[in-house]
mmCIF file of C-alpha atoms in Angstrom:
data_model
loop_
_atom_site.group_PDB
_atom_site.id
_atom_site.type_symbol
_atom_site.label_atom_id
_atom_site.label_comp_id
_atom_site.label_asym_id
_atom_site.label_seq_id
_atom_site.Cartn_x
_atom_site.Cartn_y
_atom_site.Cartn_z
ATOM 1 C CA MET A 1 112.133 -1.075 -49.051
ATOM 2 C CA HIS A 2 115.543 -2.651 -48.414
ATOM 3 C CA GLY A 3 118.044 -0.341 -46.713
ATOM 4 C CA ARG A 4 120.684 -0.837 -49.410
ATOM 5 C CA ASN A 5 118.201 0.157 -52.138
ATOM 6 C CA ILE A 6 117.275 3.315 -50.211
ATOM 7 C CA ILE A 7 120.917 4.408 -50.250
ATOM 8 C CA LYS A 8 121.121 3.783 -54.003
ATOM 9 C CA ILE A 9 117.933 5.751 -54.648
ATOM 10 C CA LEU A 10 119.195 8.686 -52.581
ATOM 11 C CA ARG A 11 122.524 8.695 -54.409
ATOM 12 C CA ALA A 12 120.704 8.558 -57.746
ATOM 13 C CA ILE A 13 118.598 11.579 -56.708
ATOM 14 C CA ASP A 14 121.790 13.369 -55.696
ATOM 15 C CA LEU A 15 123.365 12.780 -59.120
ATOM 16 C CA LEU A 16 120.187 13.702 -61.007
ATOM 17 C CA SER A 17 119.899 16.938 -58.991
ATOM 18 C CA ARG A 18 123.262 18.300 -60.101
ATOM 19 C CA PRO A 19 123.279 21.102 -62.704
ATOM 20 C CA GLN A 20 125.027 18.935 -65.295
ATOM 21 C CA GLY A 21 122.775 15.961 -64.595
ATOM 22 C CA THR A 22 124.148 12.464 -65.061
ATOM 23 C CA THR A 23 124.321 9.619 -67.541
ATOM 24 C CA VAL A 24 123.202 6.028 -67.261
ATOM 25 C CA THR A 25 126.843 4.960 -67.486
ATOM 26 C CA ARG A 26 127.763 7.261 -64.596
ATOM 27 C CA LEU A 27 124.888 5.887 -62.536
ATOM 28 C CA GLU A 28 126.076 2.334 -63.235
ATOM 29 C CA SER A 29 129.557 3.222 -62.032
ATOM 30 C CA GLU A 30 128.578 5.288 -58.978
ATOM 31 C CA LEU A 31 125.917 2.890 -57.727
ATOM 32 C CA GLY A 32 127.719 -0.324 -58.646
ATOM 33 C CA VAL A 33 124.717 -1.716 -60.544
ATOM 34 C CA THR A 34 123.894 -2.950 -64.035
ATOM 35 C CA ARG A 35 122.321 -0.833 -66.773
ATOM 36 C CA ARG A 36 119.087 -2.735 -66.316
ATOM 37 C CA SER A 37 119.101 -1.883 -62.597
ATOM 38 C CA VAL A 38 119.514 1.815 -63.441
ATOM 39 C CA TYR A 39 116.327 1.746 -65.494
ATOM 40 C CA ARG A 40 114.547 -0.043 -62.660
ATOM 41 C CA LEU A 41 115.676 2.805 -60.397
ATOM 42 C CA PHE A 42 114.186 5.246 -62.909
ATOM 43 C CA GLU A 43 110.882 3.375 -62.657
ATOM 44 C CA THR A 44 111.003 3.581 -58.868
ATOM 45 C CA LEU A 45 111.661 7.332 -59.021
ATOM 46 C CA ASP A 46 108.721 7.724 -61.394
ATOM 47 C CA GLU A 47 106.485 5.872 -58.929
ATOM 48 C CA LEU A 48 107.719 8.145 -56.126
ATOM 49 C CA GLY A 49 106.837 11.230 -58.176
ATOM 50 C CA PHE A 50 110.302 12.513 -59.092
ATOM 51 C CA PRO A 51 109.943 14.290 -62.485
ATOM 52 C CA ARG A 52 112.972 13.600 -64.676
ATOM 53 C CA PHE A 53 113.854 14.319 -68.270
ATOM 54 C CA ASP A 54 116.663 13.546 -70.666
ATOM 55 C CA GLU A 55 118.530 15.860 -73.015
ATOM 56 C CA GLU A 56 121.053 15.570 -75.804
ATOM 57 C CA VAL A 57 124.381 17.296 -75.180
ATOM 58 C CA PRO A 58 126.369 18.355 -78.269
ATOM 59 C CA GLY A 59 129.574 16.372 -78.593
ATOM 60 C CA GLU A 60 128.480 13.642 -76.178
ATOM 61 C CA LYS A 61 127.345 10.199 -77.289
ATOM 62 C CA GLU A 62 125.117 9.559 -74.294
ATOM 63 C CA LYS A 63 122.050 11.438 -73.109
ATOM 64 C CA ARG A 64 122.067 13.165 -69.740
ATOM 65 C CA TRP A 65 119.267 12.763 -67.224
ATOM 66 C CA ARG A 66 118.153 15.460 -64.801
ATOM 67 C CA LEU A 67 115.325 16.308 -62.445
ATOM 68 C CA GLN A 68 113.060 19.165 -63.500
ATOM 69 C CA GLU A 69 114.381 22.584 -62.467
ATOM 70 C CA ASP A 70 111.245 23.760 -60.643
ATOM 71 C CA TYR A 71 111.098 20.504 -58.669
ATOM 72 C CA LEU A 72 114.683 20.903 -57.469
ATOM 73 C CA HIS A 73 113.699 24.006 -55.479
ATOM 74 C CA LYS A 74 111.415 21.820 -53.371
ATOM 75 C CA LEU A 75 114.210 19.417 -52.448
ATOM 76 C CA PRO A 76 116.672 19.847 -49.586
ATOM 77 C CA ASN A 77 120.329 20.200 -50.496
ATOM 78 C CA LEU A 78 121.042 16.500 -50.949
ATOM 79 C CA ARG A 79 124.609 15.312 -50.629
ATOM 80 C CA ILE A 80 124.729 11.592 -49.902
ATOM 81 C CA PRO A 81 128.113 10.417 -48.575
ATOM 82 C CA ASP A 82 129.886 7.528 -50.223
ATOM 83 C CA MET A 83 129.063 4.565 -47.973
ATOM 84 C CA ARG A 84 131.469 2.173 -49.632
ATOM 85 C CA LEU A 85 134.223 1.074 -47.267
ATOM 86 C CA THR A 86 137.839 0.797 -48.300
ATOM 87 C CA GLY A 87 139.817 -2.328 -47.524
ATOM 88 C CA ARG A 88 141.504 -0.658 -44.560
ATOM 89 C CA GLU A 89 138.192 0.671 -43.235
ATOM 90 C CA LEU A 90 136.760 -2.843 -43.392
ATOM 91 C CA MET A 91 139.782 -4.143 -41.486
ATOM 92 C CA VAL A 92 139.350 -1.565 -38.707
ATOM 93 C CA LEU A 93 135.593 -2.190 -38.488
ATOM 94 C CA HIS A 94 136.161 -5.926 -38.277
ATOM 95 C CA LEU A 95 138.798 -5.438 -35.577
ATOM 96 C CA LEU A 96 136.379 -3.369 -33.483
ATOM 97 C CA LEU A 97 133.521 -5.834 -33.879
ATOM 98 C CA ALA A 98 135.839 -8.778 -33.179
ATOM 99 C CA SER A 99 136.634 -7.414 -29.712
ATOM 100 C CA ASP A 100 133.183 -8.375 -28.439
ATOM 101 C CA ARG A 101 134.101 -11.537 -26.528
ATOM 102 C CA VAL A 102 133.555 -9.751 -23.243
ATOM 103 C CA PHE A 103 129.849 -9.480 -24.151
ATOM 104 C CA ALA A 104 129.357 -13.153 -25.087
ATOM 105 C CA GLY A 105 126.207 -14.567 -23.536
ATOM 106 C CA THR A 106 124.938 -11.153 -22.411
ATOM 107 C CA ALA A 107 122.182 -8.835 -23.575
ATOM 108 C CA VAL A 108 124.785 -6.852 -25.525
ATOM 109 C CA GLU A 109 125.702 -9.765 -27.812
ATOM 110 C CA PRO A 110 122.417 -9.753 -29.802
ATOM 111 C CA LEU A 111 122.709 -5.971 -30.122
ATOM 112 C CA LEU A 112 126.133 -6.375 -31.743
ATOM 113 C CA CYS A 113 124.699 -9.005 -34.101
ATOM 114 C CA SER A 114 121.895 -6.597 -34.981
ATOM 115 C CA ILE A 115 124.445 -3.848 -35.717
ATOM 116 C CA ARG A 116 126.264 -6.165 -38.127
ATOM 117 C CA GLU A 117 123.016 -7.019 -39.914
ATOM 118 C CA LYS A 118 122.012 -3.366 -40.224
ATOM 119 C CA LEU A 119 125.427 -2.403 -41.549
ATOM 120 C CA ALA A 120 125.117 -5.151 -44.128
ATOM 121 C CA SER A 121 121.682 -3.866 -45.166
ATOM 122 C CA ILE A 122 122.697 -0.251 -45.805
ATOM 123 C CA MET A 123 126.164 -0.692 -47.295
ATOM 124 C CA PRO A 124 126.218 -0.561 -51.102
ATOM 125 C CA GLY A 125 127.419 -3.909 -52.335
ATOM 126 C CA ALA A 126 128.524 -6.554 -49.874
ATOM 127 C CA TYR A 127 129.406 -5.170 -46.449
ATOM 128 C CA LEU A 128 131.406 -8.309 -45.786
ATOM 129 C CA SER A 129 131.234 -11.043 -48.363
ATOM 130 C CA VAL A 130 132.121 -14.579 -47.335
ATOM 131 C CA ALA A 131 135.522 -14.197 -48.986
ATOM 132 C CA GLN A 132 136.156 -10.852 -47.273
ATOM 133 C CA SER A 133 135.066 -12.205 -43.909
ATOM 134 C CA ASP A 134 137.326 -15.242 -44.221
ATOM 135 C CA ARG A 135 140.203 -12.999 -45.268
ATOM 136 C CA LEU A 136 139.712 -10.641 -42.330
ATOM 137 C CA GLU A 137 139.411 -13.563 -39.913
ATOM 138 C CA SER A 138 142.872 -14.612 -41.066
ATOM 139 C CA LEU A 139 144.264 -11.152 -40.235
ATOM 140 C CA PHE A 140 142.890 -10.607 -36.728
ATOM 141 C CA ALA A 141 142.325 -12.630 -33.596
ATOM 142 C CA ALA A 142 140.207 -11.589 -30.624
ATOM 143 C CA GLY A 143 142.672 -10.243 -28.079
ATOM 144 C CA THR A 144 140.744 -10.712 -24.834
ATOM 145 C CA LEU A 145 142.391 -13.773 -23.284
ATOM 146 C CA HIS A 146 140.561 -13.855 -19.953
ATOM 147 C CA PRO A 147 137.226 -12.074 -20.361
ATOM 148 C CA ALA A 148 134.991 -11.621 -17.350
ATOM 149 C CA LEU A 149 131.923 -13.852 -17.238
ATOM 150 C CA TYR A 150 128.579 -12.073 -17.367
ATOM 151 C CA HIS A 151 126.189 -15.008 -17.576
ATOM 152 C CA GLY A 152 123.078 -14.164 -15.599
ATOM 153 C CA LYS A 153 123.847 -10.433 -15.718
ATOM 154 C CA ASP A 154 121.559 -9.646 -18.674
ATOM 155 C CA GLU A 155 119.034 -7.667 -16.655
ATOM 156 C CA ILE A 156 121.761 -5.724 -14.849
ATOM 157 C CA ILE A 157 123.512 -4.768 -18.107
ATOM 158 C CA GLU A 158 120.233 -3.807 -19.803
ATOM 159 C CA THR A 159 119.271 -1.650 -16.817
ATOM 160 C CA LEU A 160 122.681 0.033 -16.822
ATOM 161 C CA LEU A 161 122.415 0.809 -20.543
ATOM 162 C CA ASP A 162 119.048 2.486 -19.974
ATOM 163 C CA ALA A 163 120.197 4.298 -16.837
ATOM 164 C CA VAL A 164 123.331 5.731 -18.481
ATOM 165 C CA ALA A 165 121.416 6.811 -21.590
ATOM 166 C CA GLU A 166 118.562 8.412 -19.634
ATOM 167 C CA ARG A 167 120.639 9.772 -16.714
ATOM 168 C CA LYS A 168 118.584 7.830 -14.149
ATOM 169 C CA VAL A 169 119.528 7.459 -10.480
ATOM 170 C CA CYS A 170 120.089 3.826 -9.441
ATOM 171 C CA THR A 171 120.644 1.760 -6.320
ATOM 172 C CA VAL A 172 123.096 -1.146 -6.568
ATOM 173 C CA ARG A 173 124.319 -3.975 -4.356
ATOM 174 C CA TYR A 174 128.066 -4.141 -4.855
ATOM 175 C CA GLU A 175 130.704 -6.607 -3.669
ATOM 176 C CA ALA A 176 133.945 -5.094 -2.384
ATOM 177 C CA LEU A 177 136.942 -6.794 -3.992
ATOM 178 C CA GLY A 178 139.100 -6.759 -0.877
ATOM 179 C CA THR A 179 136.611 -8.103 1.676
ATOM 180 C CA GLY A 180 133.898 -9.768 -0.388
ATOM 181 C CA ASN A 181 131.272 -7.870 1.617
ATOM 182 C CA GLU A 182 128.261 -6.418 -0.175
ATOM 183 C CA LYS A 183 126.899 -2.933 0.381
ATOM 184 C CA SER A 184 124.125 -0.870 -1.159
ATOM 185 C CA TYR A 185 124.972 2.387 -2.915
ATOM 186 C CA LEU A 186 122.909 5.147 -4.458
ATOM 187 C CA ILE A 187 124.705 5.964 -7.713
ATOM 188 C CA HIS A 188 124.583 8.252 -10.716
ATOM 189 C CA PRO A 189 125.756 6.009 -13.609
ATOM 190 C CA LEU A 190 127.928 8.115 -15.924
ATOM 191 C CA ARG A 191 129.735 5.914 -18.486
ATOM 192 C CA LEU A 192 130.174 2.250 -19.334
ATOM 193 C CA PHE A 193 133.524 1.170 -20.738
ATOM 194 C CA GLN A 194 135.507 -1.963 -21.498
ATOM 195 C CA HIS A 195 138.925 -2.628 -20.012
ATOM 196 C CA ASP A 196 141.135 -5.709 -20.087
ATOM 197 C CA GLY A 197 138.292 -8.127 -20.770
ATOM 198 C CA GLY A 198 135.887 -6.581 -18.277
ATOM 199 C CA LEU A 199 132.982 -4.147 -18.302
ATOM 200 C CA TYR A 200 133.208 -1.175 -15.949
ATOM 201 C CA LEU A 201 131.071 1.759 -14.918
ATOM 202 C CA PHE A 202 131.978 5.314 -13.981
ATOM 203 C CA VAL A 203 129.601 6.435 -11.229
ATOM 204 C CA GLN A 204 129.069 9.440 -9.038
ATOM 205 C CA ILE A 205 128.356 8.575 -5.387
ATOM 206 C CA PRO A 206 126.230 11.496 -4.113
ATOM 207 C CA LYS A 207 126.732 10.510 -0.465
ATOM 208 C CA HIS A 208 130.505 10.948 -0.758
ATOM 209 C CA ASP A 209 130.462 13.475 -3.615
ATOM 210 C CA SER A 210 133.059 11.372 -5.413
ATOM 211 C CA THR A 211 133.560 9.660 -8.751
ATOM 212 C CA ARG A 212 134.356 5.950 -8.659
ATOM 213 C CA ILE A 213 134.706 2.987 -10.996
ATOM 214 C CA LEU A 214 132.582 -0.108 -10.397
ATOM 215 C CA SER A 215 133.154 -3.521 -11.943
ATOM 216 C CA VAL A 216 129.883 -4.672 -13.526
ATOM 217 C CA GLU A 217 130.639 -8.309 -12.688
ATOM 218 C CA ARG A 218 130.511 -7.437 -8.962
ATOM 219 C CA ILE A 219 127.081 -5.765 -9.146
ATOM 220 C CA SER A 220 124.600 -8.323 -7.811
ATOM 221 C CA GLU A 221 121.428 -6.199 -7.844
ATOM 222 C CA ILE A 222 120.286 -2.963 -9.426
ATOM 223 C CA SER A 223 117.109 -0.921 -9.309
ATOM 224 C CA ILE A 224 116.441 2.158 -11.388
ATOM 225 C CA SER A 225 114.434 5.100 -10.077
ATOM 226 C CA GLY A 226 112.370 7.679 -11.885
ATOM 227 C CA GLU A 227 114.683 10.411 -10.650
ATOM 228 C CA THR A 228 117.217 11.904 -13.051
ATOM 229 C CA PHE A 229 120.586 13.487 -12.318
ATOM 230 C CA VAL A 230 122.855 16.082 -13.880
ATOM 231 C CA GLU A 231 126.324 14.956 -14.927
ATOM 232 C CA PRO A 232 129.020 16.566 -12.765
ATOM 233 C CA GLU A 233 131.222 19.226 -14.312
ATOM 234 C CA PRO A 234 133.916 18.849 -15.240
ATOM 235 C CA PHE A 235 133.777 15.117 -15.992
ATOM 236 C CA ASP A 236 136.350 13.829 -18.465
ATOM 237 C CA PRO A 237 136.609 10.010 -18.370
ATOM 238 C CA ASP A 238 139.465 9.922 -20.884
ATOM 239 C CA HIS A 239 141.524 12.286 -18.734
ATOM 240 C CA ILE A 240 140.768 10.279 -15.592
ATOM 241 C CA LEU A 241 141.786 6.975 -17.181
ATOM 242 C CA SER A 242 144.981 8.461 -18.608
ATOM 243 C CA HIS A 243 146.075 9.362 -15.064
ATOM 244 C CA THR A 244 145.325 6.010 -13.405
ATOM 245 C CA PHE A 245 147.737 3.124 -13.656
ATOM 246 C CA ASP A 246 144.952 0.565 -13.871
ATOM 247 C CA LEU A 247 141.461 1.474 -12.660
ATOM 248 C CA THR A 248 142.073 2.624 -9.091
ATOM 249 C CA LEU A 249 141.022 6.221 -8.467
ATOM 250 C CA ALA A 250 143.156 7.513 -5.603
ATOM 251 C CA ASP A 251 145.615 10.223 -4.659
ATOM 252 C CA PRO A 252 148.431 10.426 -7.218
ATOM 253 C CA VAL A 253 151.847 8.996 -6.398
ATOM 254 C CA THR A 254 155.152 9.625 -8.188
ATOM 255 C CA VAL A 255 157.142 6.421 -8.697
ATOM 256 C CA THR A 256 160.562 5.537 -10.079
ATOM 257 C CA ILE A 257 161.081 1.967 -11.291
ATOM 258 C CA ARG A 258 164.282 0.435 -12.674
ATOM 259 C CA PHE A 259 163.938 -2.383 -15.240
ATOM 260 C CA THR A 260 166.650 -4.754 -16.399
ATOM 261 C CA GLU A 261 167.528 -4.938 -20.086
ATOM 262 C CA ASN A 262 165.255 -7.956 -20.487
ATOM 263 C CA ALA A 263 162.217 -6.218 -18.965
ATOM 264 C CA ALA A 264 162.997 -2.902 -20.665
ATOM 265 C CA ARG A 265 162.116 -4.440 -24.033
ATOM 266 C CA ARG A 266 158.573 -5.034 -22.780
ATOM 267 C CA VAL A 267 158.198 -1.645 -21.122
ATOM 268 C CA ARG A 268 159.645 1.044 -23.361
ATOM 269 C CA ASN A 269 157.114 0.763 -26.196
ATOM 270 C CA ARG A 270 153.984 1.052 -24.065
ATOM 271 C CA ARG A 271 152.063 4.001 -22.688
ATOM 272 C CA TRP A 272 151.746 3.386 -18.948
ATOM 273 C CA SER A 273 150.804 6.907 -17.899
ATOM 274 C CA ALA A 274 150.203 10.310 -19.448
ATOM 275 C CA THR A 275 153.129 11.597 -17.347
ATOM 276 C CA GLN A 276 155.666 8.831 -18.030
ATOM 277 C CA GLN A 277 159.329 9.574 -18.702
ATOM 278 C CA PHE A 278 161.901 6.970 -19.733
ATOM 279 C CA HIS A 279 165.611 7.167 -18.964
ATOM 280 C CA GLU A 280 167.820 4.768 -20.896
ATOM 281 C CA HIS A 281 171.037 3.436 -19.332
ATOM 282 C CA THR A 282 174.248 2.279 -20.985
ATOM 283 C CA ASP A 283 173.802 -1.304 -19.740
ATOM 284 C CA GLY A 284 170.460 -1.589 -21.576
ATOM 285 C CA SER A 285 168.358 -1.132 -18.465
ATOM 286 C CA LEU A 286 165.608 1.463 -18.235
ATOM 287 C CA THR A 287 164.183 3.746 -15.549
ATOM 288 C CA LEU A 288 160.531 4.738 -15.684
ATOM 289 C CA GLU A 289 159.240 7.773 -13.811
ATOM 290 C CA MET A 290 155.541 8.583 -13.701
ATOM 291 C CA THR A 291 152.870 10.178 -11.565
ATOM 292 C CA THR A 292 149.741 8.079 -11.426
ATOM 293 C CA SER A 293 147.180 6.638 -9.025
ATOM 294 C CA GLY A 294 146.690 3.092 -7.835
ATOM 295 C CA SER A 295 149.526 2.048 -5.511
ATOM 296 C CA ASP A 296 148.174 -1.505 -5.200
ATOM 297 C CA ASP A 297 148.090 -1.837 -8.994
ATOM 298 C CA ILE A 298 151.688 -0.629 -9.312
ATOM 299 C CA VAL A 299 152.939 -3.062 -6.656
ATOM 300 C CA ARG A 300 151.219 -6.024 -8.350
ATOM 301 C CA TRP A 301 152.614 -4.951 -11.728
ATOM 302 C CA VAL A 302 156.192 -4.661 -10.478
ATOM 303 C CA LEU A 303 155.999 -8.020 -8.683
ATOM 304 C CA GLY A 304 154.937 -9.579 -11.982
ATOM 305 C CA PHE A 305 158.397 -8.830 -13.395
ATOM 306 C CA GLY A 306 160.103 -10.811 -10.637
ATOM 307 C CA GLY A 307 163.727 -9.767 -10.294
ATOM 308 C CA ASP A 308 163.629 -7.747 -13.519
ATOM 309 C CA ALA A 309 161.960 -4.702 -11.932
ATOM 310 C CA GLU A 310 162.714 -2.722 -8.795
ATOM 311 C CA ILE A 311 160.889 0.205 -7.234
ATOM 312 C CA ILE A 312 163.497 2.828 -6.384
ATOM 313 C CA LYS A 313 161.077 5.299 -4.821
ATOM 314 C CA PRO A 314 158.910 6.167 -3.008
ATOM 315 C CA ALA A 315 160.093 4.311 0.075
ATOM 316 C CA ALA A 316 156.521 3.390 1.040
ATOM 317 C CA LEU A 317 155.988 1.373 -2.148
ATOM 318 C CA ARG A 318 159.426 -0.183 -1.832
ATOM 319 C CA ALA A 319 158.423 -1.324 1.662
ATOM 320 C CA ARG A 320 155.243 -2.834 0.192
ATOM 321 C CA ILE A 321 157.392 -4.896 -2.180
ATOM 322 C CA GLN A 322 159.533 -6.068 0.748
ATOM 323 C CA GLU A 323 156.392 -7.113 2.654
ATOM 324 C CA ALA A 324 155.189 -9.083 -0.358
ATOM 325 C CA ILE A 325 158.575 -10.811 -0.634
ATOM 326 C CA SER A 326 158.411 -11.749 3.061
ATOM 327 C CA ARG A 327 155.041 -13.389 2.442
ATOM 328 C CA LEU A 328 156.489 -15.221 -0.565
ATOM 329 C CA ASN A 329 159.344 -16.540 1.573
ATOM 330 C CA ALA A 330 156.801 -17.779 4.126
ATOM 331 C CA THR A 331 154.742 -19.456 1.400
ATOM 332 C CA TYR A 332 157.774 -20.979 -0.333
ATOM 333 C CA PRO A 333 160.186 -21.614 2.577
ATOM 334 C CA HIS A 334 162.774 -23.443 0.466
ATOM 335 C CA THR A 335 163.136 -20.520 -1.956
ATOM 336 C CA LEU A 336 164.844 -17.291 -1.002
ATOM 337 C CA PHE A 337 163.411 -14.055 -2.376
ATOM 338 C CA SER A 338 165.111 -10.813 -1.461
ATOM 339 C CA VAL A 339 165.395 -7.133 -2.272
ATOM 340 C CA SER A 340 168.072 -4.710 -1.141
ATOM 341 C CA PRO A 341 166.411 -2.355 1.376
ATOM 342 C CA ASP A 342 167.984 0.966 0.485
ATOM 343 C CA LYS A 343 169.384 0.670 -3.020
ATOM 344 C CA PRO A 344 169.645 4.137 -4.590
ATOM 345 C CA ALA A 345 168.602 4.875 -8.160
ATOM 346 C CA SER A 346 171.422 4.491 -10.667
ATOM 347 C CA SER A 347 172.157 7.388 -12.958
ATOM 348 C CA GLY A 348 173.293 5.196 -15.866
#
């Protein structure tokens, strides 16, 4: 039996089970079907053994249909939710499903296609008609500009999905980003998540008793064992990610960064850290203070603003910026980059 028809049958049973019963007109309206389809549903219920009867109600033009009272006591308390999606719900669902470019060409892509097909089969009416789909396509664009490439990683991703779901211990070969060297690690895979066009994995490293984040694209081999593990407590991935600047898990650092008026427009309306505080200045510039982890990530971010951002403190990160500028001057000898060594924070 088609999934969409099952939902309609269950909703019809729900309406027929109510003390006041229901009318054919009400069934037409609630189920979004024709009068003829309602009577076909009645035939299906008869074949399934649901005893129904009709009764005249004084003052009403239409008969009411109900299930027999003694049969109702055998049924569970049926309350079928309304599966019809509003326009806004469809928009949000489409936006979520449209952010799947990171999984293109991987084992996850056919799973997403299967989810779409199953949603279409159980939703009353059209889940996404051609007109709706075209309309939604005109409202949203996939936002992942530079997704990681996972071609050839199908087996690794499938194994990770199973390992995370079943809490299985794994061994992986992993390439370090800084050196390019590969090492083997025994891991407890905790959570998969998507970030900035890439797929990442929270893991527990038993040898170091630490939680780390691995980039799936840098896993070259994986083997799953029959041994299971217990998730560490407390483990709150949302809390961890809200206190990292990018994805580097390290000791927290408190930074103060001054942005020019031009850069401030791009900074003030974003959430960079759960601890961030903005201080506006009369010249339109902005100071950001936050405690977060990932010093390397912060340095790269600030350098991306060029002369429109300056680390005021700590001194160690300011020195890192100066080192980077020295390397830039060596790379581009005919261009002078500079930063004042000991400029204090302005109060504005």
